[in-house]
Coordinates of C-alpha atoms and ligand atoms in Angstrom, one line a residue:
M1 CA 4.1 17.1 11.5
N2 CA 7.5 18.3 10.3
V3 CA 9.5 20.4 12.7
A4 CA 10.6 23.9 11.8
G5 CA 13.4 24.0 9.2
E6 CA 12.6 20.7 7.6
P7 CA 11.7 20.6 3.9
S8 CA 8.1 20.1 2.9
F9 CA 6.9 16.6 2.1
R10 CA 7.3 17.2 -1.7
D11 CA 10.8 18.7 -1.2
S12 CA 11.7 15.7 1.0
V13 CA 10.7 13.3 -1.8
D14 CA 12.7 15.4 -4.3
L15 CA 15.8 15.3 -2.1
M16 CA 15.5 11.5 -1.8
F17 CA 15.1 11.3 -5.6
K18 CA 18.2 13.5 -6.2
R19 CA 20.4 11.5 -3.8
A20 CA 19.8 8.5 -5.9
A21 CA 19.7 10.2 -9.3
A22 CA 23.2 11.6 -8.6
L23 CA 24.5 8.0 -8.8
L24 CA 22.9 7.4 -12.2
D25 CA 24.2 8.3 -15.6
L26 CA 21.2 10.4 -16.7
S27 CA 21.2 13.7 -18.5
P28 CA 20.2 16.6 -16.3
G29 CA 17.2 17.2 -18.7
L30 CA 15.9 13.6 -18.3
Q31 CA 16.4 13.7 -14.6
E32 CA 14.4 16.9 -14.4
K33 CA 11.6 15.4 -16.6
I34 CA 11.3 12.4 -14.4
R35 CA 11.3 14.4 -11.1
V36 CA 8.8 17.1 -11.8
C37 CA 5.0 16.8 -11.3
N38 CA 3.4 17.1 -14.7
S39 CA 0.2 18.8 -13.6
T40 CA -2.1 19.4 -10.6
Y41 CA -5.7 20.2 -11.0
T42 CA -7.4 22.1 -8.1
V43 CA -11.1 22.2 -7.9
R44 CA -13.5 24.0 -5.5
F45 CA -17.0 22.8 -5.6
G46 CA -20.2 23.5 -3.6
V47 CA -22.6 21.0 -2.2
R48 CA -25.9 21.9 -0.5
L49 CA -25.7 20.3 3.0
R50 CA -27.4 21.0 6.2
G51 CA -29.4 23.9 4.7
E52 CA -26.5 25.8 3.2
I53 CA -23.9 25.5 0.4
K54 CA -20.6 24.1 1.7
T55 CA -17.5 24.6 -0.5
F56 CA -14.8 21.9 -0.7
T57 CA -11.3 22.0 -2.1
G58 CA -9.9 18.9 -3.9
Y59 CA -6.8 18.0 -6.0
R60 CA -5.7 15.5 -8.5
S61 CA -2.0 15.5 -9.4
V62 CA -0.5 13.7 -12.3
H63 CA 3.2 13.2 -11.7
S64 CA 4.2 11.1 -14.6
E65 CA 2.5 9.9 -17.8
H66 CA 5.3 7.8 -19.1
M67 CA 2.8 5.0 -18.8
E68 CA -1.0 5.3 -18.8
P69 CA -3.3 5.1 -17.1
V70 CA -1.8 6.9 -14.2
K71 CA -2.6 5.5 -10.8
G72 CA -2.9 6.7 -7.2
G73 CA -5.3 6.9 -4.3
I74 CA -7.7 9.6 -3.2
R75 CA -7.2 10.9 0.4
Y76 CA -9.7 12.5 2.6
A77 CA -8.1 14.6 5.4
L78 CA -8.1 18.2 6.6
S79 CA -4.4 18.3 6.1
V80 CA -4.6 17.6 2.3
N81 CA -2.8 20.3 0.3
Q82 CA -1.1 20.6 -3.1
D83 CA 2.4 19.9 -1.8
E84 CA 1.2 16.7 -0.1
V85 CA -0.7 15.5 -3.1
E86 CA 2.2 16.1 -5.4
A87 CA 4.6 14.3 -3.1
L88 CA 2.3 11.3 -3.0
A89 CA 1.8 11.4 -6.8
A90 CA 5.6 11.3 -7.2
L91 CA 5.9 8.3 -4.8
M92 CA 3.2 6.5 -6.9
T93 CA 5.3 6.9 -10.1
Y94 CA 8.4 5.4 -8.4
K95 CA 6.4 2.7 -6.6
C96 CA 4.6 1.6 -9.8
A97 CA 8.0 1.3 -11.6
L98 CA 9.6 -0.6 -8.8
V99 CA 6.8 -3.3 -8.6
E100 CA 6.3 -3.3 -12.4
T101 CA 2.7 -2.3 -12.5
P102 CA 2.2 -0.6 -15.9
F103 CA 1.1 2.8 -14.6
G104 CA 2.3 6.3 -14.2
G105 CA 1.9 8.1 -10.9
S106 CA -1.0 10.2 -9.7
K107 CA -2.7 11.1 -6.4
G108 CA -5.9 12.9 -5.3
G109 CA -7.1 14.5 -2.1
L110 CA -10.0 16.3 -0.6
C111 CA -9.7 18.7 2.3
I112 CA -12.3 17.2 4.6
D113 CA -12.7 15.6 7.9
P114 CA -14.6 12.5 6.9
R115 CA -15.7 11.9 10.5
A116 CA -17.6 15.3 10.5
W117 CA -20.1 14.1 7.9
D118 CA -22.7 11.3 7.9
E119 CA -22.8 8.6 5.2
H120 CA -25.4 10.2 3.0
E121 CA -23.5 13.6 3.1
L122 CA -20.2 11.9 2.3
E123 CA -21.8 10.2 -0.7
Q124 CA -23.1 13.6 -2.0
I125 CA -19.6 15.1 -1.5
T126 CA -17.8 12.2 -3.1
R127 CA -20.1 12.0 -6.1
R128 CA -19.7 15.7 -6.7
F129 CA -15.9 15.5 -6.4
A130 CA -15.9 12.5 -8.7
Y131 CA -18.1 14.4 -11.2
E132 CA -15.5 17.2 -11.4
L133 CA -12.7 14.8 -12.0
I134 CA -14.5 12.5 -14.4
K135 CA -15.6 15.3 -16.8
R136 CA -11.9 16.3 -17.1
D137 CA -10.8 12.6 -17.7
L138 CA -9.0 12.7 -14.3
I139 CA -10.9 9.6 -13.6
N140 CA -11.0 7.3 -16.6
P141 CA -10.2 3.6 -17.1
A142 CA -7.6 4.4 -19.8
Q143 CA -6.1 7.5 -18.3
N144 CA -6.4 7.9 -14.6
V145 CA -7.5 5.3 -12.1
P146 CA -7.8 6.2 -8.4
A147 CA -7.9 3.9 -5.4
P148 CA -8.4 4.3 -1.6
D149 CA -6.0 6.1 0.6
M150 CA -6.2 7.6 4.1
G151 CA -9.8 8.4 5.0
T152 CA -11.3 6.6 2.0
G153 CA -12.2 2.9 1.4
E154 CA -14.3 0.6 -0.7
R155 CA -17.5 2.5 0.0
E156 CA -16.1 5.7 -1.6
M157 CA -14.7 3.7 -4.5
A158 CA -18.1 2.2 -5.2
W159 CA -19.7 5.6 -5.3
I160 CA -17.0 6.9 -7.7
A161 CA -17.4 3.8 -10.0
D162 CA -21.1 4.3 -10.0
Q163 CA -20.8 8.0 -10.8
Y164 CA -18.4 7.3 -13.7
K165 CA -20.9 4.7 -15.1
R166 CA -23.8 7.2 -14.9
M167 CA -21.8 9.7 -16.9
N168 CA -20.4 7.1 -19.4
T169 CA -23.3 4.8 -19.9
T170 CA -21.8 3.1 -23.0
D171 CA -18.2 2.5 -21.6
I172 CA -18.1 -1.3 -21.3
N173 CA -14.9 -0.9 -19.2
G174 CA -16.4 1.6 -16.7
N175 CA -15.7 -0.6 -13.7
A176 CA -12.0 -0.2 -14.4
C177 CA -12.1 3.6 -13.7
V178 CA -11.3 3.0 -10.0
T179 CA -9.9 0.2 -7.9
G180 CA -10.4 -0.9 -4.3
K181 CA -14.1 -1.4 -5.0
P182 CA -16.2 -3.9 -2.9
V183 CA -16.1 -7.4 -4.3
N184 CA -19.8 -7.3 -5.1
S185 CA -19.3 -4.1 -7.2
G186 CA -16.4 -5.2 -9.4
G187 CA -13.7 -5.4 -6.8
I188 CA -11.3 -8.2 -6.3
Q189 CA -10.8 -10.6 -3.4
G190 CA -7.9 -9.6 -1.2
R191 CA -7.7 -5.9 -2.2
T192 CA -8.8 -4.5 1.2
E193 CA -6.1 -6.3 3.0
A194 CA -3.5 -6.0 0.2
T195 CA -1.3 -3.2 1.5
G196 CA -1.0 -4.8 5.0
R197 CA -0.5 -8.2 3.4
G198 CA 2.3 -6.6 1.3
V199 CA 4.0 -5.3 4.4
Q200 CA 3.9 -8.9 5.8
F201 CA 5.3 -10.3 2.5
A202 CA 8.0 -7.6 2.4
L203 CA 9.2 -8.5 6.0
R204 CA 9.1 -12.2 5.2
E205 CA 11.3 -11.6 2.2
F206 CA 13.7 -9.4 4.2
F207 CA 14.1 -12.1 6.9
R208 CA 14.8 -14.7 4.1
H209 CA 18.2 -13.0 3.8
P210 CA 20.1 -13.4 7.0
E211 CA 22.8 -11.0 5.8
D212 CA 20.2 -8.3 5.4
A213 CA 18.7 -9.0 8.8
Q214 CA 22.2 -8.9 10.2
K215 CA 22.6 -5.3 8.9
A216 CA 19.9 -4.4 11.4
G217 CA 21.5 -6.5 14.1
L218 CA 18.6 -9.0 13.8
S219 CA 18.5 -12.8 13.2
G220 CA 16.0 -15.6 12.6
D221 CA 12.6 -15.0 11.2
L222 CA 9.6 -13.0 12.3
D223 CA 8.7 -15.4 15.1
G224 CA 9.0 -13.5 18.5
K225 CA 10.0 -10.2 17.0
R226 CA 8.7 -7.2 19.0
I227 CA 6.8 -4.8 16.9
V228 CA 5.5 -1.2 17.4
V229 CA 2.7 -0.1 14.9
Q230 CA 1.5 3.4 14.4
G231 CA -2.0 3.7 12.9
L232 CA -4.5 0.9 13.1
G233 CA -6.3 1.9 9.9
N234 CA -6.5 -0.1 6.8
V235 CA -2.7 -0.6 6.3
G236 CA -1.6 -0.9 10.0
Y237 CA -4.5 -3.1 11.1
Y238 CA -3.9 -5.8 8.5
A239 CA -0.1 -5.6 8.8
A240 CA -0.3 -6.0 12.6
K241 CA -3.0 -8.7 12.5
F242 CA -1.2 -10.9 10.0
L243 CA 2.3 -10.5 11.5
S244 CA 1.0 -11.4 15.0
E245 CA -1.6 -14.1 14.0
E246 CA 0.4 -15.8 11.2
D247 CA 4.1 -15.1 11.8
G248 CA 4.4 -15.3 15.6
A249 CA 5.5 -11.7 16.0
K250 CA 4.5 -9.8 19.1
V251 CA 2.9 -6.4 18.7
I252 CA 4.0 -4.7 21.9
A253 CA 2.5 -1.3 21.2
V254 CA -0.1 0.3 18.9
I255 CA -0.2 4.1 18.4
E256 CA -3.4 5.9 17.4
R257 CA -4.6 9.5 17.3
D258 CA -5.4 9.7 21.0
G259 CA -2.3 7.8 22.4
A260 CA -0.7 4.4 22.6
L261 CA -1.5 1.0 24.1
I262 CA 1.5 -0.9 25.4
D263 CA 1.8 -4.5 26.4
E264 CA 5.2 -6.3 26.4
G265 CA 3.3 -9.6 26.4
G266 CA 1.8 -8.8 23.0
L267 CA -1.5 -7.1 22.1
D268 CA -4.6 -8.7 20.6
I269 CA -5.0 -6.7 17.4
E270 CA -8.5 -8.0 16.5
S271 CA -9.8 -7.2 19.9
I272 CA -8.4 -3.7 19.8
K273 CA -9.9 -3.1 16.4
Q274 CA -13.3 -4.2 17.7
W275 CA -12.9 -1.9 20.7
M276 CA -12.0 1.0 18.4
A277 CA -15.2 0.3 16.3
G278 CA -17.3 1.1 19.4
S279 CA -15.2 4.0 20.8
N280 CA -15.1 6.3 17.8
G281 CA -11.6 5.2 17.0
L282 CA -10.1 5.9 20.4
L283 CA -7.8 3.5 22.2
A284 CA -8.3 5.1 25.7
G285 CA -10.4 2.8 28.0
Y286 CA -9.3 -0.4 26.3
P287 CA -9.2 -2.9 29.2
K288 CA -5.9 -4.5 28.6
G289 CA -2.3 -3.1 28.3
K290 CA -1.1 0.3 29.5
F291 CA -2.5 3.4 27.9
M292 CA -0.1 6.3 27.3
A293 CA -1.6 9.6 26.1
D294 CA 1.6 10.7 24.4
G295 CA 1.4 8.4 21.4
G296 CA 4.4 10.0 19.7
A297 CA 6.6 8.9 22.5
A298 CA 5.7 5.3 21.9
L299 CA 7.5 5.5 18.5
E300 CA 10.7 5.7 20.6
L301 CA 10.1 2.4 22.4
A302 CA 12.8 -0.2 22.2
C303 CA 11.5 -2.9 19.8
D304 CA 12.8 -5.0 16.8
I305 CA 10.6 -3.5 14.1
L306 CA 8.8 -0.2 13.9
I307 CA 5.9 0.1 11.5
P308 CA 4.7 3.7 10.9
A309 CA 1.4 3.1 9.1
A310 CA -0.5 6.3 9.7
M311 CA 0.8 9.3 7.8
E312 CA 3.9 11.2 6.6
G313 CA 6.5 13.1 8.6
V314 CA 6.0 11.4 11.9
I315 CA 9.7 10.6 12.3
H316 CA 11.5 13.9 11.9
L317 CA 14.5 15.9 13.0
G318 CA 12.9 16.3 16.4
N319 CA 12.6 12.7 17.4
A320 CA 14.9 10.7 15.0
E321 CA 17.8 10.5 17.4
R322 CA 15.6 8.9 20.0
I323 CA 14.1 6.2 17.7
K324 CA 15.5 2.8 18.9
A325 CA 14.1 0.4 16.4
P326 CA 16.9 -1.2 14.3
L327 CA 14.4 -2.0 11.5
I328 CA 11.8 0.4 10.3
I329 CA 9.3 -0.5 7.5
E330 CA 7.5 2.4 6.0
A331 CA 4.0 1.2 5.7
A332 CA 2.7 4.8 5.4
N333 CA 3.9 7.0 2.6
G334 CA 6.8 9.3 3.7
P335 CA 6.7 8.7 7.4
I336 CA 10.4 9.6 7.7
T337 CA 11.6 13.0 6.6
F338 CA 14.7 13.5 4.6
G339 CA 16.6 14.8 7.6
A340 CA 15.4 12.0 9.9
D341 CA 16.4 9.5 7.3
E342 CA 20.0 10.7 7.4
I343 CA 20.1 10.5 11.2
L344 CA 18.6 7.0 11.3
R345 CA 21.1 5.7 8.7
R346 CA 23.9 7.2 10.7
K347 CA 22.7 5.3 13.7
G348 CA 22.7 2.1 11.7
A349 CA 19.0 1.5 11.3
V350 CA 17.8 -0.4 8.3
I351 CA 14.8 1.3 6.6
I352 CA 12.6 -0.6 4.2
P353 CA 11.3 2.2 2.0
D354 CA 7.6 3.2 1.4
M355 CA 7.7 2.8 -2.3
F356 CA 8.4 -0.9 -1.8
A357 CA 6.9 -1.5 1.6
N358 CA 3.3 -0.3 0.9
A359 CA 3.2 -1.4 -2.8
G360 CA 0.9 -4.3 -2.1
G361 CA -2.1 -1.9 -2.5
V362 CA -1.2 -0.8 -6.0
T363 CA -0.2 -4.3 -7.0
V364 CA -3.6 -5.8 -6.2
S365 CA -5.2 -2.7 -7.7
Y366 CA -3.5 -3.7 -10.9
F367 CA -5.0 -7.2 -10.7
E368 CA -8.4 -5.6 -10.1
W369 CA -8.0 -3.3 -13.1
V370 CA -7.0 -6.3 -15.3
K371 CA -10.0 -8.3 -13.9
N372 CA -12.3 -5.4 -14.8
L373 CA -10.9 -5.1 -18.3
S374 CA -11.1 -8.9 -18.9
H375 CA -14.6 -9.1 -17.4
I376 CA -13.9 -12.4 -15.7
R377 CA -12.9 -13.5 -12.3
F378 CA -9.3 -14.9 -11.9
G379 CA -9.4 -18.7 -11.7
R380 CA -12.9 -19.1 -13.1
M381 CA -11.7 -21.0 -16.2
Q382 CA -8.9 -23.1 -14.7
R383 CA -9.9 -24.0 -11.1
R384 CA -12.0 -27.1 -11.7
Q385 CA -9.8 -28.3 -14.5
E386 CA -6.8 -28.0 -12.2
E387 CA -8.6 -29.8 -9.4
G388 CA -9.5 -32.6 -11.9
R389 CA -5.9 -33.2 -12.9
H390 CA -4.8 -33.2 -9.2
E391 CA -7.6 -35.7 -8.5
L392 CA -6.3 -38.0 -11.3
L393 CA -2.8 -38.0 -9.8
V394 CA -4.0 -38.8 -6.3
Q395 CA -6.3 -41.6 -7.6
E396 CA -3.4 -43.0 -9.6
L397 CA -1.0 -43.0 -6.6
E398 CA -3.7 -44.7 -4.5
R399 CA -4.3 -47.3 -7.2
L400 CA -0.6 -48.0 -7.5
S401 CA -0.3 -48.3 -3.8
A402 CA -3.2 -50.8 -3.6
D403 CA -2.1 -52.8 -6.7
K404 CA 1.4 -53.2 -5.5
Q405 CA 0.4 -53.6 -1.9
L406 CA 2.8 -50.8 -0.9
G407 CA 0.6 -49.6 2.0
W408 CA 1.1 -45.9 1.0
T409 CA -1.4 -43.4 2.4
L410 CA -1.5 -39.8 1.6
S411 CA -2.0 -37.7 4.6
P412 CA -5.5 -36.0 4.7
G413 CA -3.9 -32.6 5.2
F414 CA -1.8 -33.0 2.0
K415 CA -4.8 -34.3 0.0
T416 CA -7.1 -31.4 1.0
K417 CA -4.5 -28.9 0.1
Y418 CA -3.3 -30.5 -3.1
L419 CA -6.8 -31.2 -4.4
R420 CA -8.0 -27.6 -4.0
G421 CA -7.6 -25.6 -7.2
A422 CA -6.6 -21.9 -6.8
G423 CA -9.5 -19.4 -6.6
E424 CA -9.3 -15.7 -7.0
L425 CA -8.0 -15.0 -3.4
E426 CA -5.2 -17.6 -3.7
L427 CA -4.1 -16.2 -7.1
V428 CA -4.1 -12.7 -5.8
R429 CA -2.0 -13.6 -2.8
S430 CA 0.4 -15.6 -5.1
G431 CA 0.7 -12.7 -7.5
L432 CA 1.3 -10.2 -4.6
D433 CA 3.9 -12.5 -3.0
D434 CA 5.7 -12.9 -6.3
T435 CA 5.7 -9.1 -6.9
M436 CA 7.0 -8.3 -3.4
R437 CA 9.8 -10.9 -3.7
A438 CA 10.8 -9.8 -7.2
A439 CA 10.9 -6.1 -6.2
Y440 CA 12.9 -6.8 -3.1
Q441 CA 15.4 -8.8 -5.2
A442 CA 15.8 -6.0 -7.6
M443 CA 16.4 -3.5 -4.8
R444 CA 18.7 -5.9 -3.0
D445 CA 20.9 -6.5 -6.1
V446 CA 21.6 -2.8 -6.2
W447 CA 22.0 -2.5 -2.4
H448 CA 24.6 -5.3 -2.3
G449 CA 26.0 -4.9 -5.8
R450 CA 27.0 -1.3 -5.9
Q451 CA 29.7 0.1 -3.6
D452 CA 28.2 3.6 -3.7
V453 CA 24.7 2.5 -2.5
E454 CA 24.4 2.2 1.3
D455 CA 20.7 1.8 1.8
L456 CA 17.5 0.3 0.5
R457 CA 15.9 3.6 -0.3
V458 CA 18.6 4.7 -2.7
A459 CA 18.5 1.2 -4.2
A460 CA 14.8 1.4 -4.7
Y461 CA 15.0 4.8 -6.4
I462 CA 17.8 3.5 -8.6
V463 CA 15.8 0.6 -9.8
S464 CA 12.7 2.7 -10.3
I465 CA 14.4 5.7 -12.0
G466 CA 16.3 3.4 -14.3
R467 CA 13.0 1.8 -15.5
I468 CA 11.2 5.2 -16.0
A469 CA 14.3 6.5 -17.9
A470 CA 14.2 3.5 -20.1
A471 CA 10.4 4.1 -20.8
Y472 CA 11.1 7.7 -21.7
R473 CA 14.1 6.8 -23.9
S474 CA 12.0 4.2 -25.8
K475 CA 9.5 6.9 -26.6
G476 CA 12.4 8.9 -28.1
L477 CA 12.5 11.6 -25.4
Ligands
LIG501 P1 -6.6 4.9 7.2 O1 -7.3 6.2 7.2 O2 -7.3 3.7 7.0 O3 -5.8 4.7 8.6 C1 -4.9 5.6 9.1 C2 -4.9 5.4 10.6 O4 -3.9 6.2 11.2 C3 -6.3 5.7 11.3 O5 -6.6 4.7 12.1 C4 -5.9 7.0 12.0 O6 -6.7 7.2 13.2 C5 -4.5 6.8 12.4 N1 -3.8 8.1 12.5 C6 -3.9 9.2 11.8 N2 -3.1 10.2 12.3 C7 -2.4 9.6 13.3 C8 -1.4 10.0 14.2 N3 -0.9 11.3 14.1 N4 -0.9 9.2 15.1 C9 -1.3 7.9 15.2 N5 -2.3 7.4 14.4 C10 -2.8 8.3 13.5 O7 -5.4 5.1 6.1 P2 -4.6 4.0 5.4 O8 -5.3 3.7 4.1 O9 -4.3 2.8 6.3 O10 -3.3 4.7 5.1 C11 -2.2 4.9 6.0 C12 -0.9 5.3 5.3 O11 -0.6 4.2 4.3 C13 -1.0 6.6 4.5 O12 0.3 7.1 4.5 C14 -1.3 6.1 3.1 O13 -0.9 7.0 2.1 C15 -0.5 4.8 3.0 N6 -1.0 3.8 2.0 C16 -2.3 3.3 2.0 C17 -2.6 2.4 1.1 C18 -4.0 1.8 1.0 O14 -4.2 0.8 0.3 N7 -4.9 2.2 1.8 C19 -1.7 2.0 0.1 C20 -0.4 2.5 0.1 C21 -0.1 3.4 1.1

């Protein structure tokens, strides 16, 4: 996607790292140690499909092992290559440190167009790829724990978990070898939606600070904000759905592979998603809104918030000048190149950086990993006990009111909400919200507290690099 003359994705991440590291008091040696990718394993394997042996190329990069296990998704796309996987692994290291999930950074990828294969074939390919990684401990509950990314989802994660358990029959923690599994196979409630939900929580937290919104020339909350979303996959779909259905925002354009749908009155995300399910993922032909075949041009529409949620490098030197959104939240990893980032900052745009914006996925993956290791669903022990205590209080208030003839009545809405103990989904959402708020606060303290920090990306890197450096120092490095 990058235009000629721009650095590669990995170089772009490195340049962003260096911009922040230059403001920190770190020895050059430690800086280098944090920046470099520790290792990348490349595997080529064959699978007999459609009467012949097909060879596939896959990667698993481990960027940093300052904490283990290392964590990061597995991507299925034809564009996967070593540079991309290493860039994504580095972002995972910085992201995990920023949101305080106790992991190092990793990433995997397979060069494949998942739409070119049927389900049974994909299962054979996935199991074989997993086998290659498992036998080298590149998938392992204690060392390296993948998750979904572009082109993969809970189905692939279930195959990987099953493959691991077949190869490690006595590992009682086998389910923790991968996250993003279906709930009925060791997954956790709220994981599928987690990254999109995290984008929503990130934006809510941003608008809780009027001075921050003011920097983007915006005010108020999300209600009525005009949003453009690129990519209606896992991340973009849930982000767009929640923001429009729960926060009153208006999604005025969605951009997909074949073009963009535009409607100033606001698009119905659920209905578009259903349309895409029956149209092989295409937007063209959707009966409402205006279809525009040049999807890229829709990134340049005037709006309040731009949410690139598809892939890296979509905002580059070639189009950055024309981007009008005053607030961009990087739901995808690396959607803005290093050069474009500079142009946008010069124009005064506020960018909520990827390592924070899309950290909801790894946060809830962390909860899933902990659930798998503890072998018990969150809330199972406390829920009814909590409900019982609330019930006692409500009964006591009602008794007091009756005894003293006070005429108090608790509203039915209050009673229903108050009496309900938190189940797994409520706890996951609460943990995610808390994580996103705390990470934003940490970034914000640096953004507002240091004269030499002008944007949230540098602030995020500073928080993150500081924590990784502390972890290395405490190991005596
Ligand atoms: P996905 O495969 O579910 O969805 C990607 C969507 O983008 C698809 O609908 C695809 O058709 C669309 N798309 C692809 N290329 C496009 C283009 N050039 N223009 C417009 N649309 C295009 O992937 P995802 O899991 O939603 O991941 C999207 C991004 O979010 C990636 O950068 C990924 O690394 C990042 N991310 C994902 C997660 C997660 O939990 N899935 C977590 C953190 C970050």
